[in-house]
Short mmCIF file of C-alpha atoms in Angstrom, two decimals:
data_model
loop_
_atom_site.label_atom_id
_atom_site.label_comp_id
_atom_site.label_asym_id
_atom_site.label_seq_id
_atom_site.Cartn_x
_atom_site.Cartn_y
_atom_site.Cartn_z
CA MET B 1 100.39 59.11 -54.53
CA LYS B 2 98.82 61.61 -56.90
CA ASN B 3 95.08 61.19 -57.21
CA GLU B 4 93.94 59.97 -60.59
CA LYS B 5 91.52 62.25 -62.32
CA ILE B 6 87.98 61.02 -62.93
CA LEU B 7 87.00 61.52 -66.53
CA LEU B 8 83.57 62.54 -67.75
CA LYS B 9 83.69 59.98 -70.55
CA ASP B 10 83.99 57.12 -68.05
CA ILE B 11 81.15 58.18 -65.74
CA LEU B 12 78.80 59.04 -68.62
CA LYS B 13 79.96 56.07 -70.71
CA PHE B 14 80.75 57.84 -73.95
CA ASN B 15 82.16 54.70 -75.58
CA GLU B 16 78.95 52.76 -74.93
CA LEU B 17 76.94 55.68 -76.24
CA ARG B 18 78.99 55.72 -79.44
CA LYS B 19 78.28 52.05 -79.97
CA GLU B 20 74.57 52.47 -79.33
CA TYR B 21 74.29 55.47 -81.67
CA PRO B 22 77.07 54.98 -84.27
CA GLU B 23 75.37 57.45 -86.62
CA ARG B 24 75.49 60.28 -84.06
CA ARG B 25 78.31 62.37 -82.69
CA ILE B 26 78.69 63.42 -79.07
CA LYS B 27 78.85 67.14 -78.42
CA LEU B 28 79.62 69.00 -75.21
CA ARG B 29 77.99 72.44 -75.24
CA PHE B 30 79.10 75.00 -72.66
CA ASN B 31 76.48 77.71 -72.15
CA LYS B 32 77.54 80.89 -70.39
CA TYR B 33 76.11 84.35 -69.82
CA LYS B 34 76.08 86.34 -73.04
CA GLU B 35 74.32 89.22 -74.73
CA TYR B 36 73.25 88.45 -78.29
CA GLU B 37 71.34 90.94 -80.40
CA ASP B 38 68.41 92.02 -78.17
CA ILE B 39 68.50 89.02 -75.79
CA THR B 40 70.56 88.50 -72.66
CA TYR B 41 71.22 84.79 -72.19
CA ASN B 42 71.49 84.32 -68.43
CA PHE B 43 71.38 80.54 -68.24
CA VAL B 44 72.02 80.26 -64.49
CA GLU B 45 69.28 82.72 -63.62
CA TRP B 46 66.79 80.96 -65.91
CA TYR B 47 67.76 77.60 -64.43
CA LYS B 48 67.24 78.88 -60.88
CA GLU B 49 63.87 80.34 -61.79
CA ASP B 50 62.63 77.06 -63.23
CA LYS B 51 64.89 74.39 -64.68
CA ASP B 52 61.96 72.89 -66.61
CA ALA B 53 60.62 76.19 -67.95
CA LYS B 54 60.24 76.51 -71.71
CA LYS B 55 62.43 79.61 -71.73
CA PHE B 56 65.35 77.70 -70.24
CA LYS B 57 64.89 74.60 -72.41
CA ASP B 58 64.58 76.68 -75.58
CA SER B 59 67.70 78.64 -74.68
CA LEU B 60 69.68 75.39 -74.66
CA LEU B 61 68.26 74.36 -78.02
CA THR B 62 68.54 77.68 -79.84
CA ILE B 63 70.17 77.01 -83.19
CA TRP B 64 71.42 80.63 -83.54
CA SER B 65 72.49 80.14 -87.14
CA GLN B 66 72.15 77.26 -89.56
CA LYS B 67 75.31 78.51 -91.26
CA GLN B 68 77.32 78.14 -88.06
CA LYS B 69 75.87 74.67 -87.48
CA ARG B 70 75.58 75.06 -83.72
CA ILE B 71 73.11 72.16 -83.56
CA GLN B 72 72.79 69.36 -86.10
CA ASP B 73 70.37 66.47 -86.56
CA ASN B 74 72.92 63.73 -85.90
CA GLU B 75 74.01 64.85 -82.46
CA ILE B 76 73.70 63.91 -78.80
CA ILE B 77 74.40 67.08 -76.84
CA PHE B 78 75.54 67.23 -73.24
CA GLN B 79 74.44 70.66 -72.02
CA PHE B 80 76.42 72.51 -69.35
CA ILE B 81 75.92 75.95 -67.80
CA GLU B 82 78.66 77.99 -66.15
CA ILE B 83 77.98 78.39 -62.41
CA MET B 84 81.47 79.68 -61.57
CA PRO B 85 84.49 80.61 -63.72
CA HIS B 86 85.55 77.39 -65.46
CA LYS B 87 83.06 75.34 -63.42
CA TRP B 88 80.19 73.89 -65.45
CA LEU B 89 77.04 72.12 -64.29
CA LEU B 90 75.42 69.34 -66.36
CA VAL B 91 71.75 70.27 -66.86
CA ASP B 92 70.51 68.12 -69.76
CA VAL B 93 71.42 65.56 -72.40
CA HIS B 94 69.54 65.81 -75.71
CA LYS B 95 69.21 63.55 -78.68
CA ILE B 96 68.48 65.99 -81.51
CA ILE B 97 65.42 65.05 -83.57
CA ASP B 98 64.92 67.98 -85.93
CA THR B 99 66.67 71.29 -86.58
CA GLN B 100 64.04 72.99 -88.70
CA GLY B 101 63.24 76.47 -87.38
CA ASN B 102 65.04 78.50 -84.72
CA ILE B 103 64.64 76.00 -81.88
CA ALA B 104 65.76 72.41 -82.33
CA LYS B 105 63.43 69.57 -81.41
CA ALA B 106 65.06 67.10 -79.06
CA LYS B 107 64.49 64.20 -76.69
CA THR B 108 66.13 64.09 -73.26
CA LEU B 109 68.04 60.85 -72.64
CA ALA B 110 66.48 59.70 -69.39
CA GLU B 111 69.41 57.53 -68.28
CA TYR B 112 71.42 60.66 -67.56
CA THR B 113 68.84 62.50 -65.44
CA PRO B 114 70.37 61.37 -62.09
CA TYR B 115 73.39 63.54 -62.97
CA PHE B 116 71.45 66.68 -63.92
CA GLY B 117 72.12 69.50 -61.48
CA ARG B 118 74.64 67.38 -59.58
CA LEU B 119 77.61 66.74 -61.86
CA THR B 120 80.12 69.52 -62.50
CA VAL B 121 83.25 69.62 -64.63
CA ASP B 122 86.30 71.83 -64.47
CA PHE B 123 86.90 73.04 -68.00
CA THR B 124 88.56 76.01 -69.69
CA ASN B 125 87.27 76.86 -73.15
CA ARG B 126 89.82 76.57 -75.89
CA GLY B 127 89.90 79.86 -77.72
CA GLN B 128 86.40 81.30 -78.16
CA ASN B 129 84.75 77.92 -78.69
CA TRP B 130 81.80 76.96 -76.54
CA PHE B 131 80.99 73.54 -77.99
CA TYR B 132 83.19 70.55 -78.78
CA THR B 133 82.85 67.31 -80.72
CA SER B 134 86.49 66.21 -81.03
CA GLU B 135 87.00 62.98 -79.09
CA SER B 136 90.52 64.04 -78.15
CA ILE B 137 89.05 67.01 -76.29
CA ILE B 138 85.81 65.73 -74.82
CA ASP B 139 87.31 62.42 -73.68
CA ASP B 140 89.80 64.35 -71.55
CA VAL B 141 87.28 66.49 -69.64
CA GLU B 142 87.66 65.94 -65.90
CA ILE B 143 84.82 65.74 -63.39
CA CYS B 144 85.03 68.25 -60.56
CA GLU B 145 82.35 66.72 -58.31
CA ILE B 146 79.03 64.92 -58.13
CA THR B 147 77.02 66.32 -55.24
CA LYS B 148 74.46 64.46 -53.15
CA LYS B 149 72.08 67.39 -53.32
CA HIS B 150 70.81 69.02 -56.49
CA TYR B 151 72.32 72.42 -57.31
CA LEU B 152 68.95 74.09 -56.83
CA GLU B 153 68.52 72.48 -53.41
CA LEU B 154 71.89 73.87 -52.35
CA GLU B 155 70.88 77.29 -53.64
CA GLU B 156 67.62 77.13 -51.68
CA GLU B 157 69.28 77.05 -48.27
CA PHE B 158 69.02 80.40 -46.47
CA ASN B 159 72.46 81.99 -46.37
CA GLY B 160 72.07 85.08 -44.20
CA TYR B 161 69.97 88.25 -44.29
CA GLU B 162 72.85 90.22 -45.77
CA ASN B 163 72.91 87.88 -48.78
CA VAL B 164 69.23 88.12 -49.71
CA CYS B 165 68.88 89.39 -53.26
CA LYS B 166 66.25 87.49 -55.22
CA LYS B 167 64.27 88.20 -58.34
CA PHE B 168 60.52 87.58 -58.10
CA LYS B 169 60.48 84.04 -59.52
CA ALA B 170 63.56 82.96 -57.58
CA LEU B 171 62.14 84.33 -54.33
CA LYS B 172 58.83 82.58 -54.97
CA GLN B 173 60.71 79.28 -55.28
CA VAL B 174 62.44 79.59 -51.90
CA ILE B 175 60.07 81.65 -49.74
CA ASP B 176 58.38 78.55 -48.27
CA VAL B 177 61.57 76.52 -47.89
CA GLU B 178 61.84 75.89 -44.15
CA THR B 179 65.13 77.74 -43.60
CA TRP B 180 63.89 80.77 -45.53
CA LYS B 181 60.44 80.86 -43.96
CA ASN B 182 61.84 80.53 -40.44
CA ALA B 183 64.51 83.19 -40.98
CA LEU B 184 62.22 85.74 -42.63
CA SER B 185 59.45 85.16 -40.09
CA ALA B 186 61.81 85.67 -37.15
CA VAL B 187 62.60 89.34 -37.73
CA TYR B 188 61.21 92.73 -38.61
CA GLY B 189 63.06 94.52 -41.36
CA VAL B 190 63.55 97.25 -43.93
CA TYR B 191 63.71 96.04 -47.51
CA VAL B 192 64.10 97.42 -51.01
CA ILE B 193 62.30 96.30 -54.15
CA THR B 194 64.19 97.13 -57.34
CA ASP B 195 62.52 97.38 -60.72
CA ILE B 196 65.42 96.17 -62.85
CA HIS B 197 63.71 97.43 -66.01
CA THR B 198 63.38 101.07 -64.95
CA GLY B 199 65.76 101.28 -62.00
CA LYS B 200 62.99 102.54 -59.71
CA LEU B 201 63.09 101.54 -56.04
CA TYR B 202 60.44 100.87 -53.42
CA ILE B 203 61.51 101.00 -49.77
CA GLY B 204 59.28 99.25 -47.25
CA SER B 205 59.29 97.95 -43.70
CA ALA B 206 57.82 94.75 -42.28
CA TYR B 207 56.72 94.59 -38.65
CA GLY B 208 53.72 92.28 -38.69
CA GLU B 209 53.24 88.99 -36.88
CA ASN B 210 55.12 87.04 -39.58
CA GLY B 211 57.87 89.60 -40.10
CA ILE B 212 59.46 89.98 -43.51
CA TYR B 213 58.04 86.63 -44.61
CA GLY B 214 54.45 87.80 -44.17
CA ARG B 215 54.96 90.99 -46.18
CA TRP B 216 56.88 89.34 -49.02
CA LYS B 217 54.51 86.39 -49.22
CA THR B 218 51.69 88.85 -49.86
CA TYR B 219 53.77 90.68 -52.47
CA LEU B 220 54.41 87.43 -54.32
CA THR B 221 50.68 86.75 -54.39
CA CYS B 222 49.23 90.19 -55.11
CA GLY B 223 52.15 92.47 -55.95
CA PHE B 224 51.24 94.82 -53.09
CA ASP B 225 49.89 94.57 -49.55
CA LYS B 226 46.55 96.26 -48.98
CA GLU B 227 47.12 95.99 -45.22
CA GLU B 228 50.39 97.91 -45.38
CA VAL B 229 49.76 101.21 -43.57
CA GLU B 230 52.16 103.94 -42.47
CA ASP B 231 51.39 107.41 -41.10
CA VAL B 232 47.67 106.59 -41.53
CA GLU B 233 48.19 106.56 -45.30
CA TYR B 234 48.36 103.85 -47.90
CA PRO B 235 52.09 103.57 -48.63
CA ASN B 236 52.36 101.52 -51.81
CA LYS B 237 49.81 103.20 -54.03
CA GLN B 238 52.19 103.08 -57.00
CA LEU B 239 52.70 99.32 -56.65
CA LYS B 240 48.94 98.83 -56.77
CA GLN B 241 48.71 101.02 -59.88
CA LEU B 242 51.59 99.15 -61.51
CA VAL B 243 49.85 95.81 -61.03
CA LYS B 244 46.61 97.24 -62.41
CA GLN B 245 48.29 98.76 -65.46
CA LYS B 246 50.89 96.12 -66.36
CA GLY B 247 49.78 93.02 -64.49
CA MET B 248 51.62 90.63 -62.21
CA SER B 249 53.67 89.38 -65.17
CA TYR B 250 55.59 92.67 -65.17
CA LEU B 251 56.57 92.20 -61.53
CA GLU B 252 57.46 88.55 -62.15
CA GLU B 253 59.95 89.55 -64.84
CA ASN B 254 61.35 92.76 -63.36
CA PHE B 255 61.13 92.92 -59.56
CA GLN B 256 64.02 92.05 -57.27
CA TYR B 257 63.85 91.86 -53.45
CA SER B 258 66.65 92.62 -50.97
CA ILE B 259 66.94 93.27 -47.23
CA LEU B 260 68.53 96.50 -46.01
CA GLU B 261 68.26 96.03 -42.24
CA ILE B 262 66.67 93.72 -39.69
CA ALA B 263 65.46 94.22 -36.12
CA PRO B 264 64.07 91.97 -33.37
CA LYS B 265 60.31 91.40 -33.19
CA THR B 266 59.71 93.76 -30.30
CA GLN B 267 58.08 97.17 -29.90
CA ILE B 268 61.53 98.76 -30.04
CA GLY B 269 62.27 96.70 -33.16
CA LYS B 270 59.09 98.02 -34.79
CA GLU B 271 59.98 101.61 -33.97
CA THR B 272 63.51 101.02 -35.28
CA VAL B 273 62.46 99.69 -38.68
CA LEU B 274 59.95 102.51 -39.17
CA GLN B 275 62.66 105.05 -38.41
CA ARG B 276 65.19 103.34 -40.65
CA GLU B 277 62.62 103.03 -43.43
CA ARG B 278 62.31 106.82 -43.46
CA TYR B 279 66.10 107.09 -43.53
CA TRP B 280 66.47 104.80 -46.53
CA LYS B 281 63.71 106.56 -48.44
CA GLU B 282 65.64 109.78 -48.04
CA ALA B 283 69.06 108.23 -48.70
CA LEU B 284 67.97 106.44 -51.88
CA LYS B 285 65.49 109.13 -52.98
CA SER B 286 62.76 106.56 -53.55
CA ARG B 287 60.04 109.19 -53.11
CA GLU B 288 61.47 111.45 -55.80
CA PHE B 289 62.59 108.80 -58.28
CA GLY B 290 60.98 105.54 -57.16
CA TYR B 291 57.67 103.97 -56.21
CA ASN B 292 57.29 105.47 -52.72
CA ASP B 293 54.58 108.11 -52.28
CA ASN B 294 55.22 109.04 -48.65
#
């Protein structure tokens, strides 16, 4: 027997909602990565950094243009973000209060919060549209899954050294998660910090008692590690200067951390990462064009 599809309207009780708010229309809004004027709307990245941050909330409630009527006063909006092609995660449900200004004022409908970050739908946009109010369309949207764990909890699980690529805020969220802390503490390593604003790189190695975790934990606190010494010289002078000149906020917005190589926490492992650090500095020219001084 063919499995019957589970409809979004049944789980989220659209018909009951229509009876409770007969003066309002239900809207499904599908938010995906886009570049608009001088802003890049990366909803998934913002959500991972902090799902309750003002930047993320405001991005969902941006009116864009009164003429295009993207958000109206008489609406209840189910907000989705695209986490994979045609796979959309429910992140909020708003009752719109006021649309004066560039950001709409809204109230989250608390009864739907158990589904936030857990419910996904499989949906292909019709044409170039990214929001829908027609009952014939929204009542036919099919649920893909409702997970036991929140999307951000699933994302927090450590998934291998070769897959580590985190911006500052995202790394700060997971660095003390048990699987991350244990994995990063267990090895020495060579890593690269990328300034995504300028393209400059900083290559470093971690061979202290707490491995990569210890070095990165300090970076997330201070931006540089005053104990980091190589060839009897201070190796991250430029990072220190950058923090002094532009502040930690610059690093929080623009720094990304990745692992190039790992080694066991032994004397041979320490010698290996120091050697490989010199190799990567030469290979990626981080002395000539990046933040490395030596």
